XYZ file of C-alpha atoms in Angstrom:
265
model
C 125.601 136.721 65.877
C 128.261 134.019 66.169
C 129.668 132.054 63.239
C 128.417 128.586 64.116
C 128.272 127.241 60.565
C 124.896 125.566 59.883
C 123.413 126.505 63.226
C 122.498 129.547 65.247
C 123.730 131.339 68.333
C 123.580 135.020 69.217
C 123.862 136.965 72.415
C 122.812 140.364 73.655
C 124.391 142.408 76.426
C 122.091 145.002 77.976
C 123.156 148.385 79.335
C 123.314 146.893 82.847
C 125.366 143.872 81.756
C 122.514 141.355 81.769
C 122.686 138.763 78.992
C 120.226 137.156 76.597
C 121.476 134.069 74.738
C 119.589 132.982 71.639
C 120.252 129.291 70.919
C 123.509 127.431 71.535
C 124.867 126.096 68.255
C 128.613 125.614 67.782
C 131.019 125.394 64.842
C 132.458 121.915 64.313
C 134.884 123.108 61.623
C 136.544 125.896 63.637
C 135.882 124.504 67.116
C 134.141 127.720 68.207
C 131.809 127.181 71.159
C 129.682 129.932 72.729
C 130.257 128.398 76.166
C 134.007 129.036 75.905
C 133.520 132.499 74.407
C 131.202 133.592 77.199
C 133.486 132.316 79.950
C 136.592 133.917 78.404
C 134.679 137.190 78.100
C 133.807 137.041 81.809
C 130.079 136.359 81.455
C 128.868 135.292 84.903
C 125.370 134.126 84.009
C 122.599 134.116 81.463
C 119.537 136.064 82.570
C 117.434 135.025 79.536
C 118.115 131.843 77.556
C 115.926 131.535 74.471
C 115.902 128.216 72.649
C 114.259 129.185 69.387
C 114.358 125.750 67.764
C 114.478 122.246 69.227
C 116.963 120.908 66.644
C 120.582 119.892 67.245
C 122.157 122.779 65.321
C 120.468 125.227 67.719
C 121.313 123.418 70.986
C 124.583 121.538 70.388
C 126.584 123.511 72.980
C 123.810 123.719 75.570
C 125.318 121.130 77.970
C 128.571 123.115 78.214
C 126.762 126.448 78.449
C 124.625 125.401 81.418
C 127.505 123.576 83.119
C 129.499 126.818 83.230
C 126.819 129.484 83.616
C 123.607 129.782 85.665
C 120.398 130.448 83.724
C 117.731 132.619 85.339
C 114.887 132.406 82.806
C 114.372 129.835 80.054
C 112.208 130.710 77.055
C 111.027 128.009 74.623
C 107.833 126.774 73.008
C 105.892 125.417 75.969
C 102.894 124.260 73.930
C 104.697 120.937 73.480
C 105.346 119.022 76.695
C 108.734 117.501 77.571
C 107.233 114.055 77.042
C 105.823 114.970 73.628
C 109.118 116.565 72.620
C 111.026 113.443 73.611
C 108.737 111.207 71.561
C 109.002 113.569 68.595
C 112.811 113.632 68.705
C 113.164 109.876 69.272
C 111.341 109.298 65.996
C 114.515 110.568 64.287
C 116.879 108.386 66.345
C 118.611 108.278 69.733
C 118.662 111.486 71.730
C 121.883 113.486 71.816
C 123.288 114.778 75.096
C 122.238 118.274 74.002
C 118.664 117.128 73.402
C 118.562 115.321 76.752
C 119.717 118.555 78.402
C 117.067 120.556 76.545
C 114.274 118.175 77.538
C 115.400 118.221 81.184
C 115.422 122.036 81.231
C 112.053 122.051 79.468
C 110.758 119.934 82.343
C 112.545 121.755 85.181
C 111.962 125.430 84.303
C 108.271 125.549 85.089
C 108.063 128.051 87.943
C 107.778 131.779 87.194
C 110.717 133.939 88.226
C 109.523 136.115 91.097
C 111.739 139.083 90.213
C 112.536 138.966 86.484
C 116.017 140.267 85.658
C 115.881 143.802 84.250
C 116.878 144.693 80.708
C 116.786 148.511 80.723
C 115.448 150.238 77.610
C 114.780 146.875 75.937
C 111.396 145.541 74.910
C 111.435 141.777 74.366
C 108.537 139.685 73.074
C 108.254 136.147 71.716
C 105.702 134.340 69.568
C 105.268 130.729 68.531
C 102.805 128.383 66.903
C 101.217 125.628 68.955
C 101.529 121.879 69.119
C 99.772 119.777 67.810
C 98.509 122.237 65.187
C 102.125 122.070 64.033
C 104.109 118.903 64.712
C 107.457 119.803 63.112
C 110.118 121.550 65.149
C 110.766 124.211 62.488
C 107.232 125.595 62.572
C 107.260 125.348 66.368
C 110.184 127.798 66.429
C 110.092 130.728 68.826
C 110.213 134.097 67.056
C 111.988 136.724 69.167
C 111.525 140.495 68.792
C 113.917 142.965 70.412
C 113.307 146.729 70.476
C 115.929 149.161 71.734
C 115.784 152.931 71.202
C 114.393 152.720 67.667
C 116.343 149.609 66.668
C 114.247 146.507 66.040
C 115.574 142.978 65.539
C 113.675 139.793 64.721
C 115.181 136.337 65.206
C 112.791 133.604 63.987
C 114.631 130.321 64.513
C 113.873 127.912 61.665
C 110.286 129.010 61.064
C 108.994 127.927 57.643
C 106.406 129.505 55.368
C 103.356 127.778 56.891
C 104.428 128.911 60.362
C 105.022 132.489 59.212
C 101.583 132.649 57.607
C 99.908 131.392 60.778
C 101.676 133.949 62.993
C 100.897 136.732 60.515
C 97.227 136.268 61.464
C 98.059 137.989 64.796
C 97.886 141.787 64.782
C 100.514 142.112 67.510
C 102.923 139.953 65.507
C 102.417 142.132 62.427
C 102.924 145.285 64.514
C 106.231 143.948 65.822
C 107.387 143.234 62.286
C 106.758 146.859 61.333
C 109.407 147.949 63.852
C 112.146 145.653 62.524
C 115.192 147.093 60.807
C 117.546 144.126 61.358
C 116.096 140.867 60.053
C 117.740 137.546 60.873
C 116.694 135.150 58.111
C 114.775 132.084 59.196
C 116.154 128.586 58.615
C 119.633 129.860 57.698
C 118.278 131.786 54.731
C 117.147 128.621 53.009
C 114.135 128.467 50.783
C 111.922 126.668 53.294
C 112.138 129.575 55.750
C 111.406 132.296 53.211
C 107.948 133.876 53.255
C 107.444 136.855 50.970
C 104.258 137.906 52.793
C 106.373 138.863 55.829
C 107.795 141.801 53.886
C 104.389 143.354 53.417
C 104.830 144.457 57.039
C 108.606 144.552 57.369
C 111.105 146.742 55.523
C 114.480 146.004 57.136
C 117.749 147.800 56.535
C 119.787 144.600 56.516
C 119.306 140.811 56.438
C 121.599 138.517 58.457
C 122.041 134.853 57.511
C 123.703 132.283 59.774
C 124.848 129.309 57.701
C 127.723 127.423 56.137
C 128.183 127.132 52.366
C 125.386 128.047 49.961
C 123.218 125.024 49.265
C 120.312 126.756 47.541
C 120.522 129.425 44.862
C 117.620 131.188 46.553
C 119.912 132.002 49.496
C 121.610 134.523 47.206
C 118.464 136.113 45.798
C 115.466 135.785 48.107
C 116.273 138.473 50.615
C 118.326 141.161 48.870
C 115.262 142.714 47.250
C 113.614 143.227 50.644
C 116.442 145.162 52.348
C 117.010 148.902 52.163
C 120.762 148.427 52.563
C 123.347 149.971 54.886
C 126.487 151.876 53.954
C 129.659 149.888 54.552
C 133.149 150.917 55.650
C 132.466 154.545 54.859
C 132.217 153.887 51.134
C 129.393 154.527 48.686
C 128.508 150.870 48.325
C 125.669 149.386 50.344
C 125.346 145.925 51.873
C 121.932 144.279 51.870
C 122.750 140.829 53.234
C 125.423 139.755 55.716
C 126.314 136.100 56.296
C 128.352 134.406 58.984
C 129.692 132.237 56.141
C 131.554 135.129 54.490
C 131.544 137.838 57.189
C 132.230 135.775 60.324
C 130.863 137.004 63.637
C 128.458 139.906 63.154
C 128.283 142.523 65.923
C 125.658 145.246 66.316
C 126.385 148.099 68.713
C 123.826 150.685 69.782
C 123.875 153.502 72.334
C 120.858 155.482 73.435
C 120.375 158.474 71.169
C 122.781 157.209 68.502
C 122.384 155.070 65.399
C 123.344 151.410 65.442
C 126.653 150.247 64.003
C 127.358 146.853 62.459
C 130.840 145.331 62.306
C 132.178 141.905 61.276
C 135.180 139.821 62.166
């Protein structure tokens, strides 16, 4: 999970080297861009690109990402058409280059991939609410579930309470939540993305928040009570919440047959 200030970007490397990229935010303060990081670290392509939210802080580096790296499969909320998305975004002002790129990809990536790229030992499933039942981009967020050898991660974009409650009506969504032990907080941990009902089905070890400075007191208190905690640096103390704001880039490593390990930098 990269430190992209008030934004989101994370990437996953599978056992065979294939890559999933979740959003494309960047950090204006530090100058960090995922496009540069991936190129420097010899990434040759993105097999799965998941745009979880159609807002600028989730797509700001997309033009540079796709100019440097080929994308095989593009996941996003397809219940809203490119034309509807453009109208929705233009209501807030002129389109950014990143939004123009997103809309073009939304229009172009319409044909199924004949041979989907393999992600060995990984189960990957997405959920989203539908347009026009929801007309705000936050509640149209894509919620991504990743399962790998007993480790479960959920990444919900900027989903807000109304969107959570709607998705909780689906049995399969609830069943995926039950397998989660690493919970990425929706909407940067802010109050609008918090839904206590989620934790009737989900008992994570750790919560991860991607954001800049604290702007709501609830960011400090909402999630801690829902995490079991993980031991840290070999000491007796446990951590319940990690943030890119104070911990920097957050890395989770997992090998088959072994427990996962979290480190920060």
